[in-house]
CSV table of C-alpha atoms in Angstrom, one decimal:
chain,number,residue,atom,x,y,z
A,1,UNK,CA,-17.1,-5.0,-3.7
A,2,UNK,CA,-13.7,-3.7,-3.0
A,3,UNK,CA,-14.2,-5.1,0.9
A,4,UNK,CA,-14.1,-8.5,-0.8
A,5,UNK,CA,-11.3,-7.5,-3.3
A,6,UNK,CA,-9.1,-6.2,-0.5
A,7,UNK,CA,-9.8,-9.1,2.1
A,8,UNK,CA,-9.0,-11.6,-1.1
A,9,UNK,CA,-6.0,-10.1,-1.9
A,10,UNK,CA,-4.9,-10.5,2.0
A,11,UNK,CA,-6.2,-13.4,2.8
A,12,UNK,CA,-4.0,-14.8,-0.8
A,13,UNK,CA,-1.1,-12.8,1.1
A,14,UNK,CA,-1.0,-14.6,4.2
A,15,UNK,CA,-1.4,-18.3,2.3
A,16,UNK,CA,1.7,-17.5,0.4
A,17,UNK,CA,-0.1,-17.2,-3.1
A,18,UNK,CA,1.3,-14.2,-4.1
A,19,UNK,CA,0.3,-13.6,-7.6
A,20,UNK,CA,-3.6,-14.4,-6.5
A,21,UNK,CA,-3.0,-11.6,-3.5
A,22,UNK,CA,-1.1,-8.8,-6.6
A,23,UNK,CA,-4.2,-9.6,-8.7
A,24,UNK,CA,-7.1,-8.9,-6.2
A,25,UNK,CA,-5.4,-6.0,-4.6
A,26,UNK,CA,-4.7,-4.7,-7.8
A,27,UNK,CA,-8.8,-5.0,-8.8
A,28,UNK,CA,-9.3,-3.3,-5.5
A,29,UNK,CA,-7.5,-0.6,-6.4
A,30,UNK,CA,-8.8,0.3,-9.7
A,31,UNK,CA,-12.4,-0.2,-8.3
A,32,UNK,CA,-11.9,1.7,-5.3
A,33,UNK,CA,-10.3,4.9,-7.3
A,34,UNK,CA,-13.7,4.3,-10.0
A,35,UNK,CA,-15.9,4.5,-6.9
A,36,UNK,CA,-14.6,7.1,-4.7
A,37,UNK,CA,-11.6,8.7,-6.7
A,38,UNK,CA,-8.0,8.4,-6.8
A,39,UNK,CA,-7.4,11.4,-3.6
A,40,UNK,CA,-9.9,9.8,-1.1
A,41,UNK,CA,-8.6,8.7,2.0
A,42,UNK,CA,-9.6,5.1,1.3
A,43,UNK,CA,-6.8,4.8,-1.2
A,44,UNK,CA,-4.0,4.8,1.4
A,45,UNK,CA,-5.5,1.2,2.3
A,46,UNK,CA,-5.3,-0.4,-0.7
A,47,UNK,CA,-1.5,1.3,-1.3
A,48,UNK,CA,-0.8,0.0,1.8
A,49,UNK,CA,-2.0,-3.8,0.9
A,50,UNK,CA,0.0,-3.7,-2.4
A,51,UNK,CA,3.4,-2.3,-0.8
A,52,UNK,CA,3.0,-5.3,1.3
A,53,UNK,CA,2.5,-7.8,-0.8
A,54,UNK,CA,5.7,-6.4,-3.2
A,55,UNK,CA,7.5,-6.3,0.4
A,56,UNK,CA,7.3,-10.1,0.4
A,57,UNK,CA,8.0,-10.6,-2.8
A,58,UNK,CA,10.8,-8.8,-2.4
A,59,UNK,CA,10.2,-6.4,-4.9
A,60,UNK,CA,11.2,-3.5,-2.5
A,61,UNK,CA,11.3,-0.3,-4.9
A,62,UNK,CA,8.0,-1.0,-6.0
A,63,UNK,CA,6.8,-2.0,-2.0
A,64,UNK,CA,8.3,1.5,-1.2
A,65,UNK,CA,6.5,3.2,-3.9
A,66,UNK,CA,3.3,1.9,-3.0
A,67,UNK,CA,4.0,2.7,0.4
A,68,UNK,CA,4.8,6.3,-0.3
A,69,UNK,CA,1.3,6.7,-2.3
A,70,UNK,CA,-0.2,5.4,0.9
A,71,UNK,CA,1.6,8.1,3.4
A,72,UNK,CA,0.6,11.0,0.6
A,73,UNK,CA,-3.2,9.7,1.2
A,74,UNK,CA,-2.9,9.8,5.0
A,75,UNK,CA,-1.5,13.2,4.6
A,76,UNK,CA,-3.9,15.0,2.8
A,77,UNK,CA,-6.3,13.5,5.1
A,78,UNK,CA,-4.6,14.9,7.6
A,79,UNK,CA,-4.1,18.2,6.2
A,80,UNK,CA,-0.9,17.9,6.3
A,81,UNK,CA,0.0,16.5,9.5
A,82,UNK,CA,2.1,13.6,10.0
A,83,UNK,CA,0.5,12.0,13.1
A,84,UNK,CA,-1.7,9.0,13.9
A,85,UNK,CA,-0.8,5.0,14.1
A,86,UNK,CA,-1.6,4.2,10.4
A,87,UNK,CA,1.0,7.2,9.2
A,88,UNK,CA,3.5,5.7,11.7
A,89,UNK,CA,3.1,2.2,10.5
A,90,UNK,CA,3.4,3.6,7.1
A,91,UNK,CA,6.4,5.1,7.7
A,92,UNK,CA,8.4,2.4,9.4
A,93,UNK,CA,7.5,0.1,6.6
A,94,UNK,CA,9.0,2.8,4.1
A,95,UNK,CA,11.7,2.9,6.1
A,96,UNK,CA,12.4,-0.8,6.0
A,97,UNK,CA,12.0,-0.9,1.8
A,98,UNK,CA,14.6,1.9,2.3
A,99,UNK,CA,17.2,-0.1,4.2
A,100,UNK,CA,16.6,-2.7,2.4
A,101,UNK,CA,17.4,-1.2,-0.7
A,102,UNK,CA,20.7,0.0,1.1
A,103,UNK,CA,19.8,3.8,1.6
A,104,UNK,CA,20.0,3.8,5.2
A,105,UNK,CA,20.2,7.8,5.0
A,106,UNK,CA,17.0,7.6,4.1
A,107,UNK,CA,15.4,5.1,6.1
């Protein structure tokens, strides 16, 4: 069920219907941390879906928070280790909330 609640909330992204996209995502999220808890690796996905949809929206504190919560997943699922596509994807798109919010330093 949160397949269909994370591929609604995308698919509501990608038309422009932003609110439809927060909502679904958001149900995802809560379902996903009922089913498998809030510190399984699965979580960094539906993190990652919400920063993006607050990156659009322009909301970019909150699209960098979300983001952050993602890269901590992928971390502990690494062990530590900051390696792998989905942890550099992660990290540029932090970056980008960062610039965006003017803290270059930290971008």
């Amino acid at each position: 069920l949160t397949e269909v609640f994370s591929s609604l909330g995308i698919a509501y992204n990608d038309v422009g219907d932003k609110d439809k996209a927060l909502e679904a995502l958001q149900q995802c999220l809560t379902l996903r941390k009922e089913t498998v808890g809030k510190n399984h690796p699965s979580m960094a996905e539906c993190f990652n879906n919400l920063g993006a949809v607050y990156l659009q929206r322009g909301a970019l504190q909150k699209a960098s928070e979300h983001y952050e919560q993602a890269l901590e997943q992928l971390m502990i699922a690494a062990d530590g280790r900051q390696e792998g596509a989905y942890q550099a994807l992660t990290l540029y798109n932090i970056g980008i909330c960062r610039a965006r919010l003017g803290h270059g330093r930290e971008a």
